[in-house]
Coordinates of C-alpha atoms in Angstrom, one line a residue:
E4 CA 45.3 85.8 135.7
L5 CA 48.6 84.4 137.5
W6 CA 50.4 85.8 140.3
W7 CA 53.9 84.6 141.6
F8 CA 55.0 85.6 145.1
K9 CA 58.5 85.3 146.8
I10 CA 57.4 85.3 150.6
G11 CA 60.1 87.3 153.0
A12 CA 59.2 89.6 155.7
S13 CA 56.4 90.8 153.4
E14 CA 54.8 88.9 149.7
E15 CA 57.5 90.5 147.4
R16 CA 55.4 90.2 143.9
V17 CA 57.4 88.6 140.9
Y18 CA 55.7 88.6 138.4
Y19 CA 51.9 89.1 136.7
Y20 CA 49.8 87.9 134.3
D21 CA 46.6 88.8 132.8
P22 CA 45.8 86.6 129.3
T23 CA 43.9 89.5 128.2
S24 CA 46.4 92.6 128.8
V25 CA 49.5 92.3 131.0
D26 CA 52.5 90.3 130.9
A27 CA 54.5 91.6 132.5
A28 CA 57.8 90.6 135.1
L29 CA 58.0 92.4 138.4
M30 CA 62.2 91.4 138.8
K31 CA 64.8 91.8 136.2
R32 CA 66.0 88.3 135.7
A33 CA 62.4 86.8 135.8
R34 CA 59.8 85.5 132.9
R35 CA 57.1 83.4 132.2
S36 CA 58.2 79.5 131.2
T37 CA 57.9 79.0 127.3
R38 CA 57.0 75.2 128.4
D39 CA 53.4 76.7 129.5
N40 CA 51.3 79.6 130.6
T41 CA 52.6 79.2 134.4
S42 CA 55.8 78.3 135.2
L43 CA 58.1 81.0 136.5
E44 CA 61.8 81.2 135.3
I45 CA 64.7 82.8 136.7
Y46 CA 67.5 83.2 135.2
P47 CA 70.8 83.4 136.4
T48 CA 69.9 82.9 139.1
Q49 CA 71.9 84.2 142.0
L50 CA 72.2 83.1 145.8
S51 CA 69.5 86.2 147.0
D52 CA 66.5 84.2 144.8
E53 CA 66.8 81.5 147.5
G54 CA 63.5 81.2 149.6
E55 CA 60.0 80.0 149.7
Y56 CA 57.8 81.3 146.5
K57 CA 54.3 81.2 146.1
C58 CA 52.0 81.0 143.1
R59 CA 48.3 81.9 142.2
I60 CA 46.0 81.5 139.6
V61 CA 42.8 83.2 139.7
V62 CA 39.7 82.0 137.1
W63 CA 37.0 84.5 137.2
D64 CA 33.8 82.2 136.5
N65 CA 30.2 83.1 135.6
T66 CA 29.3 79.4 135.2
G67 CA 28.0 80.7 132.0
N68 CA 24.8 83.4 132.6
S69 CA 26.5 86.7 132.0
T70 CA 23.7 88.7 133.9
E71 CA 24.8 87.4 137.4
P72 CA 28.5 88.8 138.6
S73 CA 31.7 87.0 137.7
V74 CA 32.8 85.0 141.0
P75 CA 36.5 84.8 141.3
I76 CA 37.6 81.0 142.2
S77 CA 41.6 81.2 143.6
K78 CA 44.3 78.3 143.7
E79 CA 47.8 78.5 145.5
A80 CA 50.7 76.4 145.5
R81 CA 54.3 76.9 148.1
M82 CA 57.5 75.7 147.1
M83 CA 61.3 75.7 148.3
L84 CA 63.9 77.2 146.0
K85 CA 67.5 76.3 147.1
V86 CA 70.3 77.7 144.9
N87 CA 73.6 75.8 145.2
V88 CA 77.2 77.5 144.5
P89 CA 80.5 75.8 142.5
P90 CA 83.6 76.9 144.3
E91 CA 84.7 79.9 143.7
K92 CA 88.2 78.9 144.4
V93 CA 90.8 75.9 145.1
E94 CA 94.2 76.6 146.1
I95 CA 96.7 73.5 147.7
T96 CA 99.8 74.0 149.5
H97 CA 102.3 72.2 151.2
L98 CA 105.5 71.8 152.9
T99 CA 108.6 69.0 153.1
S100 CA 110.5 67.8 155.5
G101 CA 112.7 65.1 153.5
R102 CA 110.4 62.6 152.5
N103 CA 107.4 63.7 154.8
L104 CA 104.7 66.0 152.9
S105 CA 102.1 68.4 154.6
L106 CA 99.3 69.2 152.2
R107 CA 96.8 71.2 152.8
C108 CA 93.8 71.8 149.8
K109 CA 90.9 74.6 150.9
S110 CA 87.6 75.2 148.7
E111 CA 86.1 78.3 148.8
G112 CA 83.2 79.5 148.2
A113 CA 80.7 76.8 147.9
K114 CA 76.8 75.6 148.9
P115 CA 76.6 73.6 150.6
P116 CA 80.1 72.8 151.7
A117 CA 82.0 70.8 149.6
D118 CA 83.7 67.8 149.4
I119 CA 87.7 66.6 149.6
L120 CA 89.4 63.5 148.9
W121 CA 93.2 63.2 147.8
T122 CA 94.5 60.6 145.2
K123 CA 97.9 59.9 143.9
T124 CA 98.5 58.8 140.3
S125 CA 101.7 56.6 139.4
P126 CA 104.1 57.6 137.1
D127 CA 102.3 54.9 134.5
G128 CA 99.0 56.7 135.0
V129 CA 96.9 54.8 137.9
E130 CA 95.3 57.1 140.2
T131 CA 94.5 55.6 143.4
E132 CA 92.9 57.2 146.9
I133 CA 95.6 58.0 149.7
P134 CA 93.5 57.1 153.0
D135 CA 92.1 58.8 155.4
L136 CA 95.0 58.8 157.7
S137 CA 96.0 61.2 159.8
K138 CA 93.8 63.9 158.1
T139 CA 92.0 67.1 159.4
R140 CA 89.2 68.7 157.9
E141 CA 87.5 72.6 158.4
I142 CA 84.6 74.0 157.3
E143 CA 84.1 77.9 158.0
P144 CA 80.8 80.1 157.0
A145 CA 81.6 82.5 154.8
G146 CA 78.8 84.6 154.9
E147 CA 76.1 82.2 153.0
L148 CA 78.7 80.1 151.8
Y149 CA 81.2 77.6 153.1
D150 CA 84.8 77.5 152.8
T151 CA 86.4 73.8 153.3
A152 CA 90.1 73.2 154.3
E153 CA 91.9 69.8 154.7
Q154 CA 95.0 68.8 155.6
I155 CA 96.6 65.1 155.3
F156 CA 100.3 64.2 156.0
Y157 CA 101.7 62.1 153.9
Q158 CA 105.4 60.1 153.4
L159 CA 107.1 59.4 150.5
Q160 CA 108.5 55.9 149.4
E161 CA 111.9 55.3 149.4
N162 CA 112.2 53.8 145.8
E163 CA 109.3 56.5 144.8
M164 CA 111.2 59.0 142.4
I165 CA 108.5 61.0 141.1
A166 CA 104.8 61.1 142.5
K167 CA 101.6 63.2 141.5
I168 CA 99.2 63.8 144.1
S169 CA 96.0 65.6 143.1
C170 CA 92.9 67.2 145.7
V171 CA 89.7 66.6 144.1
V172 CA 87.2 68.9 145.1
R173 CA 83.5 67.9 144.8
H174 CA 80.7 69.2 144.9
H175 CA 77.7 66.9 144.3
N176 CA 74.8 69.6 144.5
T177 CA 76.1 71.4 141.0
N178 CA 77.7 68.5 139.7
T179 CA 81.6 70.2 139.5
T180 CA 84.6 68.5 140.5
I181 CA 87.8 70.4 140.6
Y182 CA 91.3 68.7 140.6
K183 CA 94.3 70.6 142.0
N184 CA 97.7 68.5 141.5
I185 CA 101.1 69.3 143.0
T186 CA 104.1 66.7 141.6
F187 CA 107.1 65.9 143.7
V188 CA 110.3 65.0 142.0
S189 CA 113.1 63.4 143.5
P190 CA 116.2 65.6 142.5
A191 CA 118.4 62.7 141.0
I192 CA 115.7 63.3 137.7
Q193 CA 115.0 66.8 138.5
N194 CA 118.3 68.3 137.2
A195 CA 119.0 68.3 134.0
L196 CA 122.8 68.4 134.6
K197 CA 124.1 65.4 137.1
V198 CA 124.3 65.6 141.0
T199 CA 127.8 64.3 140.8
I200 CA 128.0 64.6 144.9
Q201 CA 126.1 65.2 148.1
R202 CA 127.8 65.3 151.3
F203 CA 127.4 66.5 154.8
A204 CA 123.5 66.3 154.9
E205 CA 120.6 64.5 155.0
P206 CA 118.6 63.6 151.4
V207 CA 118.5 66.8 149.6
L208 CA 114.8 68.2 150.0
Y209 CA 112.6 66.9 147.1
S210 CA 111.5 69.9 144.7
S211 CA 107.9 70.2 143.6
I212 CA 106.2 71.4 140.1
E213 CA 102.4 72.6 141.6
N214 CA 99.7 74.0 138.9
Q215 CA 97.3 76.5 140.4
D216 CA 94.7 78.3 138.4
G217 CA 95.9 76.4 135.4
Q218 CA 99.3 77.8 135.2
D219 CA 102.5 75.3 136.3
N220 CA 105.1 77.0 138.8
K221 CA 108.1 75.5 138.3
A222 CA 110.2 74.5 141.6
G223 CA 113.7 72.8 141.2
L224 CA 116.6 72.0 143.3
V225 CA 119.3 73.7 141.4
K226 CA 119.1 75.3 137.9
I227 CA 121.9 76.1 135.7
S228 CA 121.8 78.2 132.8
A229 CA 124.8 79.3 130.3
D230 CA 125.1 82.6 128.3
P231 CA 125.2 82.2 125.5
G232 CA 125.3 78.0 125.8
F233 CA 127.0 75.5 127.3
K234 CA 128.4 74.2 124.0
V235 CA 130.4 77.7 122.4
P236 CA 132.9 78.5 119.6
Y237 CA 136.4 78.7 120.4
N238 CA 137.7 82.0 123.0
T239 CA 134.0 82.7 123.6
S240 CA 132.7 84.3 127.0
V241 CA 130.6 82.5 128.7
T242 CA 128.6 83.5 132.1
L243 CA 127.0 80.5 134.1
K244 CA 124.3 81.4 136.4
A245 CA 122.9 78.7 139.4
S246 CA 119.6 79.4 140.5
A247 CA 116.7 77.4 143.1
P248 CA 113.2 78.5 142.5
G249 CA 111.3 77.4 145.3
I250 CA 113.6 76.3 147.8
F251 CA 113.6 78.1 151.0
P252 CA 116.0 79.4 152.2
E253 CA 117.6 81.0 149.5
P254 CA 120.8 78.4 148.9
R255 CA 124.5 80.5 148.4
Y256 CA 126.5 79.5 145.8
L257 CA 130.1 78.5 145.3
W258 CA 132.1 78.1 142.2
W259 CA 135.5 77.0 141.1
V260 CA 137.6 75.0 138.5
G261 CA 140.1 72.4 139.1
D262 CA 142.1 73.8 142.6
Q263 CA 141.4 77.0 142.1
T264 CA 140.0 79.7 144.4
G265 CA 136.3 79.4 145.2
I266 CA 134.2 82.3 143.8
A267 CA 130.6 83.2 145.7
G268 CA 127.4 84.6 144.0
R269 CA 124.8 83.3 141.6
E270 CA 127.3 83.8 138.6
L271 CA 130.8 82.8 137.4
H272 CA 131.8 85.1 134.3
I273 CA 134.8 83.2 132.4
D274 CA 136.7 85.0 129.7
N275 CA 137.9 83.4 126.2
L276 CA 137.6 79.7 126.7
E277 CA 140.2 77.9 124.8
E278 CA 139.4 74.2 125.9
D279 CA 136.7 72.1 127.6
K280 CA 136.1 72.4 131.2
S281 CA 133.8 71.2 134.0
Y282 CA 133.1 73.6 136.4
Y283 CA 131.5 72.9 140.1
V284 CA 129.2 74.4 141.8
L285 CA 128.3 74.0 146.0
A286 CA 124.5 75.1 146.3
E287 CA 124.1 75.3 150.2
N288 CA 121.3 76.2 153.1
P289 CA 120.9 75.2 156.6
L290 CA 118.6 71.8 155.3
G291 CA 121.7 70.7 152.9
R292 CA 124.1 71.3 150.3
V293 CA 124.7 69.8 146.6
V294 CA 127.4 70.2 144.3
L295 CA 126.8 70.3 140.4
E296 CA 128.9 70.0 137.7
V297 CA 128.9 72.1 134.6
P298 CA 130.8 70.7 131.6
V299 CA 131.4 73.7 129.0
H300 CA 132.5 72.6 125.6
I301 CA 134.1 74.3 122.5
T302 CA 132.6 73.7 119.3
T303 CA 134.8 74.9 116.4
S304 CA 138.9 74.4 116.2
D305 CA 141.5 76.6 117.2
Y306 CA 142.9 79.1 114.6
S307 CA 145.8 79.9 116.0
Q308 CA 147.5 76.7 116.3
W309 CA 147.8 76.6 112.8
N310 CA 151.5 76.6 111.3
D311 CA 152.0 80.1 110.2
S312 CA 154.3 78.5 106.8
S313 CA 151.5 77.0 105.7
R314 CA 149.6 79.6 103.6
D315 CA 147.4 77.8 101.1
G316 CA 143.9 79.1 101.3
D317 CA 144.8 81.9 102.7
A318 CA 144.3 85.5 100.8
M319 CA 145.7 89.0 102.0
V320 CA 143.7 92.0 101.3
T321 CA 144.3 95.3 101.8
D322 CA 142.5 98.1 103.6
T323 CA 143.5 101.4 101.6
T324 CA 141.8 103.9 103.5
E325 CA 143.3 102.9 107.1
G326 CA 146.7 101.8 105.3
L327 CA 146.3 98.1 107.8
D328 CA 146.6 95.0 106.3
T329 CA 144.2 92.8 107.6
G330 CA 143.9 88.5 106.6
A331 CA 140.8 86.5 105.6
I332 CA 141.2 82.7 106.1
I333 CA 139.3 80.9 102.7
G334 CA 138.6 76.9 102.5

């Protein structure tokens, strides 16, 4: 006979096996192993399964004499089961002030607590560990699990136009490694449109591209979009829009062209564009200001400048319904 017990305040029976009649699991996730007749398998493992277990084997022996009563021979063995839990969630947050970065990485719901280290990857793909400078670590119990948080302070170098920094969470007991990356991009290369003027402020804050839970949440300095586009046919109306995702506080915007009075707001509406023009937008918050040049181009000819005396290729069509003349240019 085979008995499995879990030892707690009392002995909880987990499994019983009698080769002549009974093969019964007394716990839903328990079964006798297919590798041998006595091992116990628990799947899937839960944190509540952790604890001490006892295995008892009973052999009835009558020493070959069927006329004498059988004598039970019992053996027991005890063992501890420890359940390790990989991190359930990893988050990375950051604050920036110029080139100074404050980065915090948090691993939640692990047992035992997870380890955290920081690395930096160069533009050519070389990953190096960031030294343990100005680093603080906190480990907090969350029920039977643990949360680990680590914060570092890092200063970007003058020549660093782009820096990818990774929080590497390692849980050796479950052979689990989780990367959370955040990339800091200089405004000089983050913007699709050239930054032509920068004045009256300290260097503009670095923007960031951050991946959380497998998705990228992009944050740029100032982004410009045009509806229907930056290149449009002659006499087309265009709406230019400015935005600054990820920048706090939200900037104020001022648009102008040439010597005209500025127009405040996110959007600038241009009626019936007739020639190539460059528009300018000032984005400003208490931390700095930047001016972007936004060129808009004409892609087709101005038909209104054709000589009316030249009728080659013209065809006149009469709309008999309304009695109005309409012209179509061919060729």
